[in-house]
PDB file of C-alpha atoms and ligand atoms in Angstrom:
ATOM      1  CA  MET A   1     -14.845  -4.071  10.266  1.00 92.00           C
ATOM      2  CA  LEU A   2     -11.348  -2.716  10.574  1.00 94.00           C
ATOM      3  CA  GLU A   3      -9.622   0.199   8.862  1.00 96.00           C
ATOM      4  CA  PHE A   4      -5.910   0.822   8.976  1.00 96.00           C
ATOM      5  CA  ALA A   5      -3.312   3.022   7.285  1.00 95.00           C
ATOM      6  CA  ASN A   6      -1.483   0.959   4.693  1.00 95.00           C
ATOM      7  CA  LYS A   7       2.297   1.359   4.594  1.00 95.00           C
ATOM      8  CA  ARG A   8       2.491  -0.731   1.407  1.00 95.00           C
ATOM      9  CA  ASN A   9       0.539   1.773  -0.674  1.00 93.00           C
ATOM     10  CA  LEU A  10       1.391   2.679  -4.246  1.00 91.00           C
ATOM     11  CA  LYS A  11       2.682   6.146  -3.326  1.00 90.00           C
ATOM     12  CA  ASN A  12       5.095   4.721  -0.716  1.00 91.00           C
ATOM     13  CA  ILE A  13       6.269   2.016  -3.127  1.00 94.00           C
ATOM     14  CA  LEU A  14       7.074   4.625  -5.792  1.00 94.00           C
ATOM     15  CA  LYS A  15       8.767   6.889  -3.233  1.00 94.00           C
ATOM     16  CA  TYR A  16      10.815   3.954  -1.984  1.00 95.00           C
ATOM     17  CA  PHE A  17      12.058   3.024  -5.448  1.00 96.00           C
ATOM     18  CA  LEU A  18      12.815   6.698  -6.187  1.00 97.00           C
ATOM     19  CA  LYS A  19      14.740   6.753  -2.873  1.00 95.00           C
ATOM     20  CA  LYS A  20      12.496   9.492  -1.411  1.00 93.00           C
ATOM     21  CA  ILE A  21      11.794   7.388   1.691  1.00 89.00           C
ATOM     22  CA  LYS A  22      14.134   5.008   3.468  1.00 91.00           C
ATOM     23  CA  VAL A  23      11.628   2.767   5.229  1.00 90.00           C
ATOM     24  CA  SER A  24      10.673  -0.161   3.041  1.00 94.00           C
ATOM     25  CA  PRO A  25       6.927  -0.385   2.405  1.00 94.00           C
ATOM     26  CA  PHE A  26       7.414  -4.149   2.125  1.00 96.00           C
ATOM     27  CA  SER A  27       8.719  -4.758   5.646  1.00 95.00           C
ATOM     28  CA  ARG A  28       6.241  -5.922   8.273  1.00 93.00           C
ATOM     29  CA  GLU A  29       7.194  -3.404  10.975  1.00 92.00           C
ATOM     30  CA  PRO A  30       4.640  -0.622  11.531  1.00 92.00           C
ATOM     31  CA  TYR A  31       5.750   2.749  10.216  1.00 89.00           C
ATOM     32  CA  GLN A  32       4.865   5.910  12.137  1.00 89.00           C
ATOM     33  CA  VAL A  33       3.937   9.097  10.305  1.00 85.00           C
ATOM     34  CA  GLY A  34       3.836  12.226  12.448  1.00 88.00           C
ATOM     35  CA  GLU A  35       2.873  11.756  16.072  1.00 88.00           C
ATOM     36  CA  THR A  36      -0.345   9.813  15.751  1.00 87.00           C
ATOM     37  CA  ILE A  37      -0.538   7.735  12.568  1.00 89.00           C
ATOM     38  CA  LEU A  38       0.827   4.212  12.459  1.00 93.00           C
ATOM     39  CA  ASN A  39       0.955   2.555   9.050  1.00 95.00           C
ATOM     40  CA  PHE A  40       0.759  -1.214   8.867  1.00 96.00           C
ATOM     41  CA  HIS A  41       1.608  -3.801   6.258  1.00 96.00           C
ATOM     42  CA  PRO A  42      -1.653  -5.507   5.175  1.00 96.00           C
ATOM     43  CA  LYS A  43      -0.151  -8.963   5.644  1.00 95.00           C
ATOM     44  CA  GLN A  44       0.725  -8.155   9.261  1.00 95.00           C
ATOM     45  CA  ILE A  45      -2.864  -7.115  10.031  1.00 96.00           C
ATOM     46  CA  LYS A  46      -4.298 -10.158   8.225  1.00 96.00           C
ATOM     47  CA  GLN A  47      -1.904 -12.445  10.061  1.00 96.00           C
ATOM     48  CA  LEU A  48      -2.978 -10.950  13.417  1.00 94.00           C
ATOM     49  CA  LEU A  49      -6.658 -11.390  12.549  1.00 94.00           C
ATOM     50  CA  LYS A  50      -6.116 -15.001  11.455  1.00 93.00           C
ATOM     51  CA  SER A  51      -4.116 -15.780  14.586  1.00 92.00           C
ATOM     52  CA  GLU A  52      -7.135 -14.578  16.622  1.00 88.00           C
ATOM     53  CA  SER A  53      -9.443 -16.884  14.616  1.00 87.00           C
ATOM     54  CA  PHE A  54     -10.909 -14.244  12.346  1.00 91.00           C
ATOM     55  CA  GLU A  55     -11.752 -15.156   8.784  1.00 93.00           C
ATOM     56  CA  ILE A  56     -11.231 -12.308   6.313  1.00 94.00           C
ATOM     57  CA  LYS A  57     -14.301 -11.904   4.128  1.00 94.00           C
ATOM     58  CA  LYS A  58     -13.557  -8.776   2.124  1.00 94.00           C
ATOM     59  CA  GLN A  59     -10.847  -6.214   1.528  1.00 95.00           C
ATOM     60  CA  LEU A  60     -11.476  -2.681   0.333  1.00 94.00           C
ATOM     61  CA  SER A  61      -8.581  -0.463  -0.679  1.00 94.00           C
ATOM     62  CA  VAL A  62      -9.678   3.176  -0.333  1.00 92.00           C
ATOM     63  CA  SER A  63      -8.599   6.809  -0.635  1.00 90.00           C
ATOM     64  CA  SER A  64      -6.460   6.094  -3.682  1.00 86.00           C
ATOM     65  CA  PHE A  65      -7.322   9.482  -5.178  1.00 85.00           C
ATOM     66  CA  ARG A  66      -6.625  11.416  -1.970  1.00 83.00           C
ATOM     67  CA  ILE A  67      -3.794  13.305  -3.646  1.00 82.00           C
ATOM     68  CA  SER A  68      -3.629  17.083  -3.352  1.00 87.00           C
ATOM     69  CA  PHE A  69      -2.786  17.526  -7.035  1.00 89.00           C
ATOM     70  CA  LEU A  70      -5.914  15.592  -8.078  1.00 88.00           C
ATOM     71  CA  LYS A  71      -8.097  17.314  -5.483  1.00 89.00           C
ATOM     72  CA  LYS A  72      -6.936  20.682  -6.802  1.00 92.00           C
ATOM     73  CA  HIS A  73      -7.684  19.940 -10.462  1.00 94.00           C
ATOM     74  CA  PHE A  74     -10.738  17.669 -10.416  1.00 93.00           C
ATOM     75  CA  SER A  75     -14.165  17.862  -8.796  1.00 93.00           C
ATOM     76  CA  VAL A  76     -15.045  15.743  -5.780  1.00 92.00           C
ATOM     77  CA  ARG A  77     -17.791  14.074  -7.819  1.00 94.00           C
ATOM     78  CA  PHE A  78     -15.313  13.116 -10.565  1.00 93.00           C
ATOM     79  CA  LEU A  79     -12.771  11.754  -8.074  1.00 92.00           C
ATOM     80  CA  LEU A  80     -15.451   9.780  -6.191  1.00 92.00           C
ATOM     81  CA  PHE A  81     -16.561   8.154  -9.426  1.00 93.00           C
ATOM     82  CA  TRP A  82     -13.016   6.992 -10.192  1.00 92.00           C
ATOM     83  CA  GLU A  83     -12.430   6.037  -6.557  1.00 91.00           C
ATOM     84  CA  ARG A  84     -15.438   3.695  -6.716  1.00 92.00           C
ATOM     85  CA  CYS A  85     -14.249   2.188 -10.009  1.00 91.00           C
ATOM     86  CA  TYR A  86     -10.747   1.748  -8.628  1.00 89.00           C
ATOM     87  CA  GLN A  87     -12.051   0.157  -5.400  1.00 89.00           C
ATOM     88  CA  TYR A  88     -14.186  -2.272  -7.341  1.00 89.00           C
ATOM     89  CA  MET A  89     -11.413  -3.353  -9.724  1.00 88.00           C
ATOM     90  CA  PHE A  90      -8.218  -3.095  -7.704  1.00 87.00           C
ATOM     91  CA  SER A  91      -9.029  -3.547  -4.003  1.00 87.00           C
ATOM     92  CA  PHE A  92      -7.617  -7.056  -4.230  1.00 87.00           C
ATOM     93  CA  PHE A  93      -4.095  -5.626  -4.610  1.00 90.00           C
ATOM     94  CA  GLY A  94      -4.390  -3.469  -1.482  1.00 90.00           C
ATOM     95  CA  LEU A  95      -2.317  -0.562  -2.757  1.00 92.00           C
ATOM     96  CA  GLY A  96      -4.437   2.317  -1.404  1.00 92.00           C
ATOM     97  CA  PRO A  97      -3.387   4.411   1.595  1.00 92.00           C
ATOM     98  CA  SER A  98      -6.245   2.970   3.669  1.00 95.00           C
ATOM     99  CA  ILE A  99      -7.532  -0.575   3.823  1.00 96.00           C
ATOM    100  CA  PHE A 100     -10.831  -1.804   5.198  1.00 96.00           C
ATOM    101  CA  LEU A 101     -11.075  -5.447   6.179  1.00 96.00           C
ATOM    102  CA  LYS A 102     -14.333  -7.197   6.885  1.00 95.00           C
ATOM    103  CA  SER A 103     -13.617 -10.208   9.011  1.00 93.00           C
ATOM    104  CA  VAL A 104     -15.716 -12.615  11.013  1.00 90.00           C
ATOM    105  CA  LEU A 105     -14.803 -14.598  14.091  1.00 83.00           C
ATOM    106  CA  LYS A 106     -14.960 -18.291  13.259  1.00 83.00           C
ATOM    107  CA  ASP A 107     -18.108 -19.944  14.648  1.00 74.00           C
ATOM    108  CA  ASN A 108     -16.283 -22.346  16.938  1.00 67.00           C
ATOM    109  CA  LYS A 109     -14.487 -19.458  18.636  1.00 69.00           C
ATOM    110  CA  ILE A 110     -17.451 -17.234  19.461  1.00 61.00           C
ATOM    111  CA  ASN A 111     -18.247 -19.047  22.710  1.00 59.00           C
ATOM    112  CA  ASP A 112     -14.605 -18.809  23.812  1.00 63.00           C
ATOM    113  CA  LEU A 113     -14.765 -15.066  23.642  1.00 60.00           C
ATOM    114  CA  GLU A 114     -13.873 -13.433  26.899  1.00 59.00           C
ATOM    115  CA  PHE A 115     -13.214 -10.024  25.610  1.00 64.00           C
ATOM    116  CA  ASN A 116     -12.736  -6.763  27.401  1.00 73.00           C
ATOM    117  CA  PHE A 117     -12.768  -4.029  24.806  1.00 76.00           C
ATOM    118  CA  LEU A 118     -10.596  -1.808  26.989  1.00 82.00           C
ATOM    119  CA  ASP A 119      -7.779  -4.383  26.773  1.00 84.00           C
ATOM    120  CA  ILE A 120      -7.017  -3.326  23.202  1.00 86.00           C
ATOM    121  CA  LEU A 121      -7.158   0.435  23.749  1.00 90.00           C
ATOM    122  CA  SER A 122      -4.595   2.860  25.083  1.00 93.00           C
ATOM    123  CA  CYS A 123      -4.831   6.415  26.318  1.00 95.00           C
ATOM    124  CA  PRO A 124      -4.228   8.847  23.429  1.00 94.00           C
ATOM    125  CA  ALA A 125      -2.776  11.385  25.891  1.00 94.00           C
ATOM    126  CA  CYS A 126      -0.119   9.255  27.619  1.00 96.00           C
ATOM    127  CA  LYS A 127      -0.175   5.873  25.790  1.00 93.00           C
ATOM    128  CA  ASN A 128      -1.022   4.044  29.011  1.00 92.00           C
ATOM    129  CA  GLU A 129      -2.805   0.736  28.359  1.00 90.00           C
ATOM    130  CA  LYS A 130      -4.591   0.517  31.701  1.00 89.00           C
ATOM    131  CA  LEU A 131      -7.996   2.024  31.023  1.00 92.00           C
ATOM    132  CA  THR A 132     -11.145   1.471  33.009  1.00 91.00           C
ATOM    133  CA  PHE A 133     -14.702   2.734  33.170  1.00 89.00           C
ATOM    134  CA  ASP A 134     -15.475   5.263  35.893  1.00 89.00           C
ATOM    135  CA  ARG A 135     -18.747   5.507  37.830  1.00 90.00           C
ATOM    136  CA  ASP A 136     -20.289   7.773  35.169  1.00 88.00           C
ATOM    137  CA  GLY A 137     -19.569   5.315  32.354  1.00 86.00           C
ATOM    138  CA  LYS A 138     -16.670   7.354  30.981  1.00 92.00           C
ATOM    139  CA  ILE A 139     -13.369   5.730  30.099  1.00 93.00           C
ATOM    140  CA  LEU A 140     -10.704   6.731  32.586  1.00 94.00           C
ATOM    141  CA  CYS A 141      -6.926   6.569  32.223  1.00 95.00           C
ATOM    142  CA  LYS A 142      -5.470   5.431  35.534  1.00 92.00           C
ATOM    143  CA  LYS A 143      -2.106   7.017  34.770  1.00 95.00           C
ATOM    144  CA  CYS A 144      -2.865  10.589  33.635  1.00 96.00           C
ATOM    145  CA  SER A 145      -6.518  10.804  34.777  1.00 94.00           C
ATOM    146  CA  SER A 146      -7.757  11.785  31.305  1.00 95.00           C
ATOM    147  CA  ASN A 147     -11.322  10.717  30.736  1.00 94.00           C
ATOM    148  CA  PHE A 148     -13.212  10.046  27.536  1.00 94.00           C
ATOM    149  CA  SER A 149     -16.933  10.014  26.950  1.00 93.00           C
ATOM    150  CA  VAL A 150     -18.967   7.155  25.541  1.00 88.00           C
ATOM    151  CA  ASN A 151     -22.129   8.165  23.709  1.00 87.00           C
ATOM    152  CA  GLU A 152     -24.431   5.508  22.240  1.00 81.00           C
ATOM    153  CA  GLY A 153     -21.541   3.049  22.089  1.00 76.00           C
ATOM    154  CA  ILE A 154     -19.165   5.500  20.393  1.00 84.00           C
ATOM    155  CA  TYR A 155     -15.895   5.977  22.303  1.00 87.00           C
ATOM    156  CA  ASN A 156     -14.667   9.571  21.939  1.00 92.00           C
ATOM    157  CA  PHE A 157     -10.884   9.608  22.277  1.00 92.00           C
ATOM    158  CA  LYS A 158     -10.348  13.131  20.979  1.00 90.00           C
ATOM    159  CA  ILE A 159      -7.899  15.060  23.130  1.00 84.00           C
TER     160      ILE A 159
HETATM  161 ZN1   ZN B 201      -3.409   8.708  30.034  1.00 74.83          ZN
END
């Protein structure tokens, strides 16, 4: 299960055509918002998953009603109802600001899996990609010496 920020969301598409943003929501390059959020084109993420032998089973386009104007004028219950309806009917188009993808590694690839989870993570403090576990089971950044706890399989990268 994977969630990512979708650069090709409806709001960005409208802003792009109204010339409010310069970065095309249709290009494949990731688009950074602020200091920490990278937005990805859904096709780029799907292509990466497929190239690693994952089969995409389901797509869910979410947070479509996460708009301050709507949140100010409608109840959470009302917005959740419409969010669920929207997800059910329109997730296929992938136009929400967040996308969830359920994907499964193809059967013939499972035995080939030599996977170190730390290989895909980087230090949120210094961006270093060389992370390791220390003696206490915490994740340690070799570059800046930040360490991050692991509790019941949950990696806590809050800084
Ligand atoms: Zn670091």
